[in-house]
Every structure is written in C-alpha cells, then in structure tokens.
Coordinates of C-alpha atoms in Angstrom, one line a residue:
Chain I
M1 CA 110.3 99.3 64.8
T2 CA 112.3 96.2 65.1
A3 CA 115.5 98.1 64.6
L4 CA 114.5 100.4 67.4
A5 CA 113.6 97.6 69.7
K6 CA 116.9 95.8 68.8
S7 CA 119.0 98.9 69.4
R8 CA 117.3 99.3 72.8
E9 CA 118.2 95.8 73.7
T10 CA 121.8 95.9 72.6
N11 CA 122.8 99.4 73.7
P12 CA 124.4 98.8 77.1
I13 CA 124.0 102.4 78.2
V14 CA 120.3 102.5 77.5
S15 CA 119.7 99.2 79.2
A16 CA 121.8 100.2 82.2
G17 CA 119.8 103.4 82.3
R18 CA 116.5 101.5 82.3
W19 CA 117.8 99.2 85.0
I20 CA 118.7 102.2 87.2
V21 CA 115.3 103.9 86.5
G22 CA 113.6 100.6 87.5
L23 CA 115.4 100.4 90.9
P24 CA 113.5 101.2 94.1
P25 CA 113.8 104.9 95.0
A26 CA 115.8 104.0 98.1
Y27 CA 119.0 103.4 96.1
P28 CA 119.2 106.6 94.1
L29 CA 118.2 108.6 97.2
L30 CA 120.9 106.9 99.2
V31 CA 123.5 107.7 96.5
L32 CA 122.2 111.3 96.4
L33 CA 122.4 111.6 100.2
F34 CA 126.0 110.2 100.2
G35 CA 126.9 112.6 97.5
I36 CA 125.6 115.6 99.4
A37 CA 127.2 114.3 102.6
Y38 CA 130.5 113.9 100.8
F39 CA 130.6 117.6 100.1
T40 CA 129.0 119.1 103.1
H41 CA 129.6 116.7 106.1
P42 CA 132.3 114.3 105.1
H43 CA 132.6 113.0 108.6
L44 CA 129.2 111.3 108.2
L45 CA 130.8 109.0 105.7
S46 CA 133.5 107.7 108.0
P47 CA 133.4 104.0 108.6
L48 CA 132.8 104.5 112.3
F49 CA 129.8 106.7 111.8
L50 CA 128.4 104.4 109.0
M51 CA 128.6 101.4 111.4
L52 CA 126.8 103.4 114.1
M53 CA 124.1 104.3 111.5
L54 CA 123.8 100.7 110.4
R55 CA 123.3 99.7 114.1
Q56 CA 120.7 102.4 114.5
A57 CA 118.9 101.3 111.3
A58 CA 118.6 97.7 112.4
P59 CA 115.3 98.0 114.4
L60 CA 113.6 99.8 111.6
G61 CA 115.1 97.3 109.2
L62 CA 113.7 94.4 111.1
A63 CA 110.2 96.0 111.4
T64 CA 110.3 96.8 107.7
I65 CA 110.9 93.1 106.8
G66 CA 107.6 92.2 108.4
Q67 CA 105.8 95.2 107.1
S68 CA 107.0 94.7 103.5
L69 CA 105.9 91.1 103.6
V70 CA 102.4 92.1 104.7
I71 CA 102.2 94.9 102.2
R72 CA 103.0 92.6 99.4
C73 CA 100.0 90.5 100.4
R74 CA 97.9 93.7 100.1
S75 CA 97.5 94.0 103.8
I76 CA 99.1 96.3 106.4
D77 CA 100.3 96.0 109.9
L78 CA 100.0 99.0 112.1
S79 CA 100.1 97.1 115.4
S80 CA 103.9 97.3 116.1
A81 CA 103.5 100.0 118.8
G82 CA 101.2 97.7 120.7
V83 CA 103.5 94.7 120.3
M84 CA 106.4 96.9 121.5
A85 CA 104.5 98.0 124.6
V86 CA 103.8 94.3 125.5
T87 CA 107.4 93.2 124.8
S88 CA 108.7 96.0 126.9
Y89 CA 106.3 95.1 129.7
I90 CA 107.2 91.4 129.8
L91 CA 111.0 92.1 129.7
T92 CA 111.3 95.0 132.1
S93 CA 108.4 95.2 134.5
G94 CA 109.5 92.2 136.6
T95 CA 105.8 91.2 137.1
I96 CA 106.5 87.9 135.3
P97 CA 109.1 86.1 137.4
V98 CA 111.0 84.1 134.9
S99 CA 114.6 84.0 133.7
P100 CA 115.6 86.5 131.1
L101 CA 115.9 83.9 128.4
A102 CA 112.5 82.5 129.2
A103 CA 111.1 86.1 129.1
I104 CA 112.7 86.6 125.7
A105 CA 111.1 83.3 124.5
L106 CA 107.8 84.4 125.9
C107 CA 108.0 87.7 124.0
I108 CA 108.6 85.9 120.8
V109 CA 105.6 83.6 121.4
V110 CA 103.4 86.6 122.3
G111 CA 104.6 88.4 119.1
L112 CA 103.7 85.4 117.0
A113 CA 100.3 85.1 118.8
I114 CA 99.5 88.8 118.3
G115 CA 100.4 88.5 114.6
F116 CA 98.3 85.3 114.3
I117 CA 95.3 86.9 115.9
N118 CA 95.6 89.9 113.6
G119 CA 95.8 87.5 110.7
V120 CA 92.8 85.4 111.8
I121 CA 90.5 88.4 112.2
I122 CA 91.7 89.8 108.9
T123 CA 91.3 86.5 106.9
V124 CA 88.4 84.7 108.7
R125 CA 86.3 87.7 109.7
K126 CA 87.5 89.6 106.6
A127 CA 87.9 92.8 108.6
S128 CA 89.9 95.8 107.3
A129 CA 93.6 95.3 108.1
V130 CA 94.1 99.0 108.8
I131 CA 91.4 98.9 111.5
V132 CA 92.2 95.5 113.0
T133 CA 95.9 96.2 113.5
L134 CA 95.2 99.8 114.7
A135 CA 92.7 98.5 117.2
M136 CA 95.2 95.8 118.3
S137 CA 97.7 98.5 118.9
I138 CA 95.3 100.7 120.9
I139 CA 94.2 97.7 123.0
L140 CA 97.7 96.5 123.8
T141 CA 99.2 100.0 124.5
G142 CA 96.2 101.0 126.6
A143 CA 96.2 97.8 128.6
V144 CA 100.0 97.8 129.2
I145 CA 100.0 101.4 130.4
A146 CA 97.0 100.8 132.6
F147 CA 98.8 97.8 134.2
S148 CA 102.2 99.5 134.6
Q149 CA 100.9 102.9 135.6
F150 CA 102.1 102.9 139.2
R151 CA 105.3 101.1 138.7
A152 CA 108.7 102.4 137.5
P153 CA 110.0 100.5 134.5
G154 CA 112.9 98.2 135.3
D155 CA 116.1 97.4 133.4
V156 CA 116.3 95.5 130.2
P157 CA 117.9 92.0 130.8
E158 CA 121.6 92.3 130.6
I159 CA 122.0 89.5 128.1
L160 CA 119.9 91.5 125.6
R161 CA 121.8 94.7 126.2
N162 CA 125.1 93.0 125.8
V163 CA 124.2 91.2 122.6
V164 CA 122.7 94.2 120.7
T165 CA 125.3 96.7 121.8
S166 CA 128.5 94.6 121.4
R167 CA 130.7 94.6 118.3
I168 CA 132.7 91.9 116.5
G169 CA 135.8 93.4 114.8
G170 CA 134.3 96.9 114.9
V171 CA 131.1 95.8 113.3
P172 CA 128.0 96.1 115.6
V173 CA 126.3 92.8 116.3
A174 CA 122.9 94.4 115.8
A175 CA 123.8 95.2 112.2
L176 CA 125.3 91.8 111.6
L177 CA 122.2 90.1 113.0
W178 CA 120.0 92.2 110.7
L179 CA 122.0 91.3 107.6
F180 CA 122.2 87.6 108.6
V181 CA 118.4 87.5 108.8
L182 CA 118.1 89.1 105.4
F183 CA 120.1 86.3 103.5
P184 CA 117.9 83.4 104.3
L185 CA 114.8 85.5 103.9
H186 CA 116.0 86.6 100.5
Y187 CA 116.4 82.9 99.6
I188 CA 112.9 82.1 100.9
D189 CA 111.5 85.0 99.0
R190 CA 113.1 84.1 95.7
V191 CA 113.2 80.3 95.6
T192 CA 110.6 78.8 97.8
V193 CA 106.9 78.1 97.0
F194 CA 105.9 80.5 99.8
G195 CA 107.8 83.3 98.1
R196 CA 106.0 82.6 94.8
Y197 CA 102.7 82.4 96.5
V198 CA 103.3 85.9 98.2
R199 CA 104.0 87.3 94.7
A200 CA 100.9 85.7 93.2
V201 CA 98.6 86.8 96.0
G202 CA 100.0 90.4 95.9
S203 CA 99.7 90.7 92.1
N204 CA 96.1 89.5 91.9
P205 CA 94.4 87.9 94.9
L206 CA 91.4 86.8 92.8
A207 CA 93.5 85.0 90.2
A208 CA 95.6 83.5 93.0
E209 CA 92.5 82.3 94.8
M210 CA 91.1 80.8 91.6
S211 CA 94.4 79.0 90.8
G212 CA 94.1 77.2 94.1
I213 CA 96.7 79.2 96.0
P214 CA 95.8 79.3 99.7
H215 CA 95.2 83.1 99.7
A216 CA 93.9 83.5 103.2
R217 CA 96.6 81.2 104.7
I218 CA 99.4 83.2 103.0
V219 CA 98.0 86.5 104.5
L220 CA 97.7 84.8 107.9
V221 CA 101.4 83.6 107.7
A222 CA 102.5 87.1 106.6
H223 CA 100.8 88.7 109.6
T224 CA 102.2 86.1 112.0
V225 CA 105.7 86.7 110.7
S226 CA 105.2 90.5 110.9
G227 CA 104.3 90.1 114.6
L228 CA 107.5 88.2 115.1
F229 CA 109.6 90.9 113.5
S230 CA 108.0 93.6 115.5
V231 CA 109.1 91.8 118.6
L232 CA 112.7 91.3 117.3
S233 CA 112.8 95.0 116.4
C234 CA 111.7 95.8 119.9
F235 CA 114.5 93.7 121.4
F236 CA 117.0 95.8 119.5
L237 CA 115.4 99.1 120.5
L238 CA 115.2 98.0 124.2
G239 CA 118.7 96.8 124.1
F240 CA 119.9 100.2 122.9
V241 CA 117.9 102.2 125.4
G242 CA 118.7 99.9 128.4
V243 CA 115.5 100.6 130.4
G244 CA 111.9 99.7 129.8
T245 CA 109.6 102.2 128.2
V246 CA 106.1 101.8 126.8
N247 CA 106.6 104.8 124.5
I248 CA 109.2 103.0 122.5
G249 CA 108.8 102.6 118.7
Q250 CA 105.7 104.8 118.4
D251 CA 106.5 105.9 114.8
L252 CA 107.9 102.5 113.8
A253 CA 104.7 101.3 112.1
L254 CA 104.4 104.3 109.8
N255 CA 108.2 104.6 109.2
S256 CA 108.4 100.9 108.3
L257 CA 105.5 101.6 105.9
S258 CA 107.5 104.5 104.3
A259 CA 110.6 102.3 104.2
S260 CA 108.7 99.5 102.4
I261 CA 107.3 101.9 99.8
L262 CA 110.7 103.6 99.2
G263 CA 112.2 100.1 99.0
G264 CA 110.1 99.3 95.9
I265 CA 107.2 97.5 97.6
N266 CA 103.7 98.6 96.8
F267 CA 100.2 97.5 97.6
G268 CA 98.8 95.3 94.9
M269 CA 102.0 94.7 93.0
G270 CA 103.7 91.4 93.7
K271 CA 107.0 93.1 93.1
G272 CA 109.9 93.8 95.4
G273 CA 112.5 91.8 97.4
M274 CA 114.2 92.0 100.7
W275 CA 117.1 94.3 99.8
G276 CA 115.2 97.3 98.6
P277 CA 113.3 97.8 101.9
A278 CA 116.5 97.1 103.9
A279 CA 118.3 99.8 101.9
A280 CA 115.3 102.1 102.4
A281 CA 115.5 101.5 106.2
F282 CA 119.1 102.5 106.2
M283 CA 118.5 105.4 103.9
L284 CA 115.8 106.8 106.2
T285 CA 118.0 106.4 109.3
F286 CA 120.8 108.1 107.4
L287 CA 118.4 110.9 106.4
F288 CA 117.3 111.5 110.0
N289 CA 120.9 111.8 111.1
F290 CA 121.8 113.9 108.1
L291 CA 119.0 116.4 108.8
T292 CA 120.1 116.6 112.4
S293 CA 123.6 117.3 111.4
F294 CA 122.4 120.4 109.5
G295 CA 121.3 121.8 112.7
L296 CA 117.7 122.3 111.3
G297 CA 116.0 121.5 114.6
E298 CA 112.8 119.5 114.9
P299 CA 110.6 121.7 112.6
G300 CA 112.9 121.7 109.6
K301 CA 113.6 118.0 110.1
L302 CA 110.0 117.0 110.1
M303 CA 109.2 119.2 107.0
L304 CA 112.1 117.8 105.0
Q305 CA 111.4 114.3 106.0
G306 CA 107.8 114.6 104.9
L307 CA 108.7 116.3 101.7
I308 CA 111.4 113.7 100.8
V309 CA 109.1 110.8 101.3
I310 CA 106.3 112.4 99.3
V311 CA 108.6 113.3 96.4
A312 CA 110.2 109.9 96.3
A313 CA 106.8 108.2 96.4
I314 CA 105.5 110.4 93.6
A315 CA 108.6 109.9 91.5
Y316 CA 108.3 106.1 91.9
S317 CA 104.5 105.9 91.4
K318 CA 104.7 108.0 88.3
R319 CA 107.1 105.6 86.7
Q320 CA 104.8 102.6 87.3
T321 CA 102.1 104.0 85.2
Chain F
M1 CA 63.7 100.5 107.1
G2 CA 65.0 99.2 103.9
R3 CA 66.2 102.6 103.0
L4 CA 67.9 103.0 106.4
F5 CA 69.8 99.7 106.0
N6 CA 70.7 100.2 102.3
P7 CA 74.0 98.4 102.0
R8 CA 75.5 101.5 100.2
F9 CA 75.4 103.5 103.5
G10 CA 76.9 100.8 105.6
T11 CA 74.4 101.4 108.4
S12 CA 73.9 98.1 110.2
P13 CA 71.9 97.3 113.3
I14 CA 75.3 96.9 115.1
S15 CA 76.6 100.3 114.1
L16 CA 73.3 101.9 115.1
G17 CA 72.9 99.9 118.2
I18 CA 76.3 100.4 119.8
P19 CA 75.8 104.1 120.8
I20 CA 72.3 103.4 122.1
V21 CA 73.6 100.5 124.2
V22 CA 76.5 102.6 125.5
F23 CA 74.1 105.5 126.2
I24 CA 71.7 103.3 128.2
F25 CA 74.5 101.7 130.1
L26 CA 76.0 105.1 131.0
V27 CA 72.6 106.5 132.2
F28 CA 72.6 103.8 134.9
A29 CA 76.3 103.4 135.5
A30 CA 77.8 106.9 135.4
P31 CA 76.9 109.4 138.1
H32 CA 75.6 112.8 136.9
F33 CA 75.7 111.5 133.3
T34 CA 72.2 112.9 132.5
S35 CA 72.7 116.3 134.1
G36 CA 72.1 119.1 131.7
E37 CA 75.6 120.5 132.4
N38 CA 77.3 117.2 131.5
L39 CA 75.2 116.7 128.3
S40 CA 76.1 120.2 127.0
N41 CA 79.7 119.4 127.9
L42 CA 79.5 116.2 126.1
I43 CA 78.4 118.0 122.9
S44 CA 81.3 120.4 123.0
Q45 CA 83.6 117.4 123.5
I46 CA 82.2 115.6 120.5
V47 CA 82.2 118.5 118.0
V48 CA 85.9 118.2 117.0
L49 CA 85.7 114.4 116.6
L50 CA 82.5 114.6 114.7
I51 CA 83.7 117.2 112.2
G52 CA 86.9 115.3 111.7
S53 CA 85.0 112.1 111.2
L54 CA 82.7 113.6 108.6
G55 CA 85.8 114.7 106.6
Q56 CA 87.4 111.3 107.0
L57 CA 84.1 109.7 105.9
V58 CA 84.1 111.6 102.6
V59 CA 87.7 110.6 101.9
A60 CA 87.0 107.0 102.9
L61 CA 84.1 107.0 100.4
V62 CA 86.5 107.6 97.5
G63 CA 88.6 104.8 98.8
G64 CA 91.2 107.0 100.5
I65 CA 92.3 107.7 104.0
D66 CA 93.6 111.0 105.5
L67 CA 96.2 110.8 108.3
S68 CA 97.0 114.4 108.0
I69 CA 93.9 115.9 109.6
G70 CA 95.4 115.8 113.2
S71 CA 98.5 117.8 112.1
L72 CA 96.2 120.2 110.1
V73 CA 94.2 120.9 113.2
S74 CA 97.4 121.7 115.1
L75 CA 98.6 123.8 112.2
T76 CA 95.3 125.7 112.1
S77 CA 95.6 126.7 115.7
C78 CA 99.3 127.8 115.1
V79 CA 98.3 129.9 112.0
I80 CA 95.4 131.7 113.7
S81 CA 97.7 132.6 116.7
T82 CA 99.8 134.6 114.3
Q83 CA 96.9 136.8 113.2
Q84 CA 95.4 139.8 115.0
S85 CA 91.8 139.4 113.8
L86 CA 89.4 136.7 112.6
A87 CA 88.9 138.6 109.3
T88 CA 92.4 137.5 108.2
A89 CA 92.7 134.3 110.2
I90 CA 89.7 132.5 108.8
P91 CA 90.4 133.1 105.1
L92 CA 94.1 132.2 105.7
C93 CA 93.0 128.9 107.2
I94 CA 90.6 128.1 104.4
G95 CA 93.3 128.8 101.9
L96 CA 95.6 126.5 103.8
A97 CA 93.0 123.7 103.8
I98 CA 92.5 124.0 100.0
L99 CA 96.2 123.8 99.5
V100 CA 96.7 120.8 101.7
G101 CA 93.6 119.0 100.4
T102 CA 94.6 119.6 96.8
A103 CA 98.2 118.4 97.4
N104 CA 96.8 115.2 99.1
G105 CA 94.3 114.7 96.2
V106 CA 96.8 115.3 93.5
G107 CA 99.3 113.0 95.1
T108 CA 96.8 110.1 95.3
A109 CA 94.6 110.6 92.3
V110 CA 97.1 112.0 89.7
F111 CA 100.4 110.3 90.8
G112 CA 98.8 107.2 92.3
V113 CA 100.7 107.4 95.6
H114 CA 98.9 105.2 98.2
P115 CA 96.8 107.5 100.5
L116 CA 98.4 106.2 103.7
I117 CA 101.9 107.2 102.5
M118 CA 100.8 110.5 100.9
T119 CA 98.8 111.7 103.9
F120 CA 101.3 110.4 106.5
S121 CA 104.1 112.3 104.8
M122 CA 101.8 115.3 104.7
A123 CA 101.1 114.9 108.4
T124 CA 104.9 114.8 109.1
F125 CA 105.4 117.9 107.0
L126 CA 102.5 119.9 108.5
Q127 CA 103.6 119.0 112.0
G128 CA 107.0 120.4 111.1
V129 CA 105.4 123.6 109.8
A130 CA 103.3 123.8 113.0
Y131 CA 106.4 123.6 115.2
F132 CA 108.1 126.1 112.9
I133 CA 105.3 128.7 113.3
L134 CA 104.7 128.2 117.0
P135 CA 107.4 126.2 118.9
A136 CA 105.4 126.3 122.2
P137 CA 101.8 126.6 123.2
S138 CA 100.6 130.2 123.5
N139 CA 97.3 131.9 124.3
A140 CA 97.8 134.7 121.8
I141 CA 94.6 134.2 119.8
P142 CA 92.7 136.7 117.8
A143 CA 90.0 138.6 119.7
G144 CA 86.6 137.2 119.2
L145 CA 87.7 133.7 118.4
Q146 CA 86.5 132.4 121.8
S147 CA 82.9 133.4 120.9
L148 CA 83.0 130.8 118.1
A149 CA 82.8 128.1 120.8
N150 CA 81.6 129.5 124.0
I151 CA 78.4 131.5 123.4
T152 CA 74.9 130.2 123.5
V153 CA 72.4 130.6 120.7
G154 CA 68.8 130.7 121.8
G155 CA 69.6 128.9 125.0
A156 CA 71.6 126.1 123.3
P157 CA 75.4 125.9 123.3
I158 CA 76.8 127.0 119.9
A159 CA 78.5 123.6 119.7
I160 CA 75.1 122.2 118.6
V161 CA 75.1 124.7 115.7
W162 CA 78.5 123.5 114.7
C163 CA 77.3 119.9 114.8
V164 CA 74.2 120.5 112.8
A165 CA 76.0 122.6 110.2
A166 CA 78.7 120.0 109.8
V167 CA 76.3 117.1 109.5
G168 CA 74.0 119.1 107.2
T169 CA 76.7 120.2 104.9
T170 CA 78.1 116.6 104.6
Y171 CA 74.6 115.2 104.1
V172 CA 73.8 117.7 101.3
L173 CA 77.2 117.0 99.7
L174 CA 76.8 113.2 99.7
R175 CA 73.1 112.8 99.2
R176 CA 71.8 115.9 97.4
S177 CA 74.7 116.9 95.1
Q178 CA 76.1 115.4 91.9
L179 CA 79.6 115.4 93.5
G180 CA 78.3 113.1 96.2
L181 CA 77.0 110.6 93.7
H182 CA 80.3 110.7 91.9
I183 CA 82.2 110.2 95.1
Y184 CA 80.2 107.0 95.8
A185 CA 80.7 105.8 92.2
I186 CA 84.5 106.4 92.3
G187 CA 84.8 104.6 95.6
A188 CA 82.9 101.6 94.3
S189 CA 85.1 101.4 91.2
A190 CA 87.3 104.2 90.0
A191 CA 87.9 102.4 86.7
N192 CA 84.2 101.9 86.0
A193 CA 83.5 105.5 87.0
H194 CA 86.1 106.7 84.6
L195 CA 84.7 104.6 81.8
N196 CA 81.3 106.1 82.5
G197 CA 82.6 109.5 81.9
L198 CA 83.0 110.7 85.4
R199 CA 85.9 113.0 86.1
V200 CA 87.7 110.8 88.7
V201 CA 90.6 113.1 89.4
P202 CA 88.8 116.3 90.2
S203 CA 86.2 114.5 92.3
T204 CA 88.9 112.7 94.3
I205 CA 90.7 116.0 94.9
A206 CA 87.4 117.6 95.9
A207 CA 87.0 114.8 98.5
Y208 CA 90.4 115.5 100.0
V209 CA 89.8 119.3 100.0
F210 CA 86.5 118.7 101.8
C211 CA 88.3 116.6 104.4
S212 CA 91.0 119.3 104.9
L213 CA 88.3 122.0 105.2
S214 CA 86.6 120.0 107.9
A215 CA 89.9 119.6 109.7
V216 CA 90.4 123.3 109.6
C217 CA 86.9 123.9 111.0
A218 CA 87.7 121.4 113.8
G219 CA 90.9 123.3 114.5
L220 CA 89.1 126.6 114.7
F221 CA 86.5 125.2 117.1
L222 CA 89.1 123.5 119.2
S223 CA 91.3 126.6 119.5
A224 CA 88.3 128.7 120.3
R225 CA 87.1 126.2 123.0
V226 CA 90.5 125.9 124.8
A227 CA 91.3 129.6 124.0
S228 CA 94.9 128.8 123.1
A229 CA 97.1 127.7 120.3
D230 CA 99.1 124.5 120.6
P231 CA 101.3 122.8 117.9
T232 CA 100.3 119.4 119.2
M233 CA 96.6 120.1 119.6
G234 CA 95.4 117.8 116.9
G235 CA 97.3 114.8 118.2
S236 CA 95.3 111.7 117.9
L237 CA 92.4 113.1 115.8
A238 CA 93.5 111.2 112.6
L239 CA 93.4 107.8 114.3
D240 CA 90.3 108.7 116.4
S241 CA 88.3 109.8 113.3
I242 CA 89.3 106.5 111.5
T243 CA 88.2 104.6 114.6
A244 CA 84.9 106.5 114.6
I245 CA 84.0 105.9 111.0
A246 CA 85.1 102.2 111.3
L247 CA 82.6 101.9 114.2
G248 CA 80.0 103.4 111.9
N249 CA 80.7 100.6 109.4
V250 CA 82.2 102.9 106.8
Q251 CA 84.4 100.7 104.6
L252 CA 88.0 102.0 104.0
T253 CA 88.0 100.3 100.6
G254 CA 85.5 103.0 99.4
G255 CA 82.0 103.4 98.2
I256 CA 80.2 102.2 101.4
G257 CA 79.3 104.5 104.2
G258 CA 77.1 107.4 105.2
V259 CA 76.7 110.4 107.4
L260 CA 74.8 108.3 109.9
G261 CA 77.8 106.0 110.3
A262 CA 80.2 108.8 111.0
V263 CA 77.7 110.4 113.5
T264 CA 77.1 107.1 115.4
G265 CA 80.8 106.3 115.5
A266 CA 81.8 109.8 116.8
L267 CA 78.9 109.6 119.3
T268 CA 80.1 106.2 120.6
L269 CA 83.6 107.4 121.1
G270 CA 82.4 110.7 122.7
L271 CA 80.0 108.8 125.0
L272 CA 82.7 106.4 126.1
A273 CA 85.2 109.2 126.8
N274 CA 82.7 111.2 128.7
G275 CA 81.1 108.4 130.6
M276 CA 84.2 106.5 131.6
N277 CA 85.7 109.8 132.8
L278 CA 82.6 110.3 135.0
M279 CA 83.1 106.8 136.3
G280 CA 86.7 107.6 137.2
I281 CA 88.2 105.0 134.8
S282 CA 91.7 105.7 133.6
P283 CA 92.1 107.0 130.1
F284 CA 94.3 104.0 129.2
V285 CA 91.7 101.5 130.2
R286 CA 89.3 103.5 128.2
S287 CA 91.5 103.4 125.1
A288 CA 92.0 99.6 125.5
F289 CA 88.2 99.2 125.9
T290 CA 87.6 101.4 122.8
G291 CA 90.0 99.1 120.9
V292 CA 88.2 96.0 122.0
L293 CA 84.8 97.5 121.0
L294 CA 86.3 98.5 117.6
L295 CA 87.7 95.0 117.0
V296 CA 84.3 93.4 117.9
A297 CA 82.3 95.8 115.8
I298 CA 84.5 95.4 112.8
S299 CA 84.6 91.6 113.1
L300 CA 80.8 91.4 113.2
Q301 CA 80.4 93.5 110.0
K302 CA 81.9 91.1 107.5
R303 CA 83.2 92.3 104.1
K304 CA 84.0 90.4 100.9
V305 CA 87.7 91.2 100.4
I306 CA 90.7 90.3 102.5
G307 CA 93.4 92.9 103.3
L308 CA 93.3 96.7 103.5

C-alpha cells in the first residue's frame, strides 16, 4: 500500500498525467482544437488570425470573469443582456447629453448599481439568483426597447471605437486590456482575504457563515463586480460593432456560464481560478470560428456547439465524483 | 386553509392573490376583456405556457431546471411538418421527448452536470437540429393536425380540454402517485432520499422525461393552433415557464411547489399579455412590467438560502 502510494508520488509520468487530468476541460479541448486545425485548416493558426480571435474573445472573456466569480459563490448572473441594453442606450441614443467620457463613467456606475441591486435582493431578500437576475434582464431590456422604439440608434463614441479596435505592435488593444485585467484579478483571487473568502463561501456556505465569514457581503460584492464586468464587456462589443444596438450580447449570459464551467469553475466547489475561464472563453470563440470555417452553416454549428459543451461538462463532472 | 397553504406546495397568499388582482384590474381597465370571444382567446393563448410551466414545475421539484423546452417545442413543429399523417407524427414526437428527457436526466442525475449547463447545451443542440430539418417556416403540416386546437367540444373550445388534461395529469403524478412523492423527497434532499432507499436517478430522469413530454404536447398544440411549422416557434417558452413557476412561488432549489403555483403563474402571465394587448400597451413595456412583478413577488416570498 505504502509502496504503491510512494511510486505514485515519485513517478513523474504518473503525476504529470494526474495533473493533466485535473486541468479544466478548456485546456485539453483547446489543444485538441489546435491539433485538428493544424491538419485541416492551418491558416486558422496563423498569428494574424489568432490575434483576431483573441480580440473577438475579449468581450466573452470579460463577461466570464464576472460570471465565474458569482458562480464560485454559488450564485449566478443572467442579467448581462439587460445591462448591455442599458449601456448601449446610454452610450448611443444621445438622449443623455453628456461628453463621451462622462457617458462611459455613467455606464460603469449604472453597471455597478445594477449588480449591487441584484446582490441586495439576492442576499437580503434571499430570492433565487436565477429569477432575480433574469427578471432584471427582462425589465432592463423591455424598458430600453420601449424607450428607444421610435429612435434610430446612434454611433458609439469615437474614443471607445478607437481604443478597442486599435493595435499596439500588431496586438489588439482589446486583447491586451483583457489580459491586463486578468493579472491583478489573479493576484486578488490567490492572495487576498477576499479571494480566500470566496473560496470558503463557495465550498460550504454554512461552514463559512459559522466561521464568521461575511457570507452575504461576499455574494453582494461578487454580484456588483459581475455587473461591472458586464458593462466592460459591452464596451468592447459596442466598440467592435460601431453603432448602438439593443440586441447585442443576447447569448453572453449563457455563453459565459458555459465558459465558466469549461474553465473548471462549478457551483458549490470553491475551486477554480482566473485563467481556466479565460482559456475557456478563448476556446469557445475559437470553436465558433472553427465550426464556421468547416462551412457547416448555422444548424451544424449549433448542434456541434451544444454537443461539445455537453460532452466536456460530462467528462469533467464525472472526474469530480 | 392549512392544507392549501402547506409550505410544501409553496402556495402563498401572494402567489394566489396576484392573478386575482390582475384579473379584477383588467375587468375594469381593459376594454372588451370580459367578452366571451376574448376569454376563449385567452385560454388558447395560455395553453402552451401552462403546459410548459407544468413540465418545468416537475423538473423544478427535483431541484432541476429545463432550458431546453423552448427548442423542443420548435423541434416538435419541425418534426411533424416532415410527416404526412398524425399517426406517424405523434409517436415520433413522443419518442423524441423520451430521448431528450432521458438525455437531460442522465446528464444531470448520473453525471452530475449542472442542469442549467446540461439543458442549455441541449437547447442549443435541438435548435440546430430544428434548423437542420426545417430551415424556414412552412405550412406543410399533417392533415387533421389543426383539429387538435381549433374544434369545440360540447360548446367549449378544445383548449380547455388540453388545460384540464395537463393539470389533471400533473396533479395525479405529483399528489396521487408514488413517483410524485419521490420527486418531492428528492427535491428536498437527494442524499436523504437515497439513504432512505429511493431510487434517485430513475425518478430524476422520469421528471425530465415528463417535462420533455409536456414540451412536445405544447409544441403539438402550438403548431396546430397557428397551422404551420416554424424552427423558432418555441422561442422564449423556457424563460417564460420559469417566470411563471417563480410567480407561483415554486422554489428552484427543489422540493417546494405545486400544480396550483404553476397554474396561477401561467394565468398571471397570460392575463397580463392578453390584457395589456387589449389596452394597447407595447409588448416591451409589458415585458418590463412582468419583470417588475416577478421581482416584487419573489422578494416578498423569502427563502432560507442565499444563491441559486
């Protein structure tokens, strides 16, 4: 018995194998996708294309940061479509006569406020997070469309378009911003008290509560942060599109949920970091493009996308038990 | 009264009161609301949502959620459009429902995938299949399908028969069958149910299959009512049905909720849609209003846990 345990510990191949098996499914899937792309569509792996993909993944990546944080606290945020509608309205409708920078600041405040309200209802009134954030999304989207029904959407402020579409030395600024956000967040997650608290609350809310950890406050902060990242994600999307649209980011809430799960985050397990979900966001974006390049068309794309997420989730969940 | 407000069924004065208040308001505020034509119209509008909500209720009772019912409704209409007669179309749809429900149930109960992920992926997949079978809306539906929704039985629209059948079946399942008792027990605590010798996995799968079957019934009725097949027909049904059961104070954490909750929730949404339409209010204002109502209702019905 001890010999077996010892050989497991010392055998580098076995321990490496275990390490790989323990990785979030996003990494092996990404390697697999790269492998298939290498043989079938090598042009997808050119630096130029990868950079484009990285830029395209940035909005989903940002939304996933907020979503993964909330999921780790055993909650969920489905309100991003509503937040997006509001952001788009403030920035492009022209009904709020302020300078572009002030409008951007206003969006950030509104995003934080929406996240905060979600958090308050979820923690103080103890309402279901699925319902609260869903209702919030319905309210915001409905209200914004009703307000803007008879008005053509305007242009996105130039400053936003320029920032998110520009490049530094060939690298898209959007991708750089995304990665630069991830570094401090990784630090906050790993080292600070807040990161530890999130882990504790996610692993066992009851035990966390009894140990004197401010359970409700952590969930509240997580929701507020998630609201902020929904707004940031919308900035990127709007910058890419160039004109205002309320239909932007409709599938972002559920795609960021998929990205979080594929990135090794799960409800009720304090596990997971910042890089897994980021890799998963990139992987999903690559997958969408990859499926398009096969000329499958919308039906085949949707079918494969659904299948891949199911299979990855099953493979990962099975390993946990 | 004590039986009515048994905490297990989630029925609260608020969830019961909302549709009554909305109804009374509409009687005075909306023109022609109480006309016989409008009321029978209202029932045919509610059927689909009611059947979907009853399915969603059963899944919610085992602590799950099913986002795939909207796509399944769309897929049902696509599948029946490929058939010549109802004799082949209906068994095919039932087989489809059993397949989808089993897959959802196995994914969540056996492999432990979170139901949101499992059923959302399933919704994406089924939507793809629906587009694959029928890329654009068509009105090639089997002969006789329309009679499923448009005839009258003894002077009453057949929609009432569908409502009564759906409510009755769900009531018998949940309150008069062993499986119903097991579903409540599993939703309250799957671990305890397992320790008490209940077969958690088959019962959970059965709940998902029931939900898929009700989605297929909703799809059949909807295709019959609009007399066409459309790959986007189900659209918002998944979210609408979740809204409806939440208004009925069914808890998504499982174990709490009842048929009455699903009925009052679906009735509230149906009344709002119909009444505000009569009052000439834009559908976007209506959806915002529905959201506010949902938020208020859910905030007034306090739970014990924080989170999902």
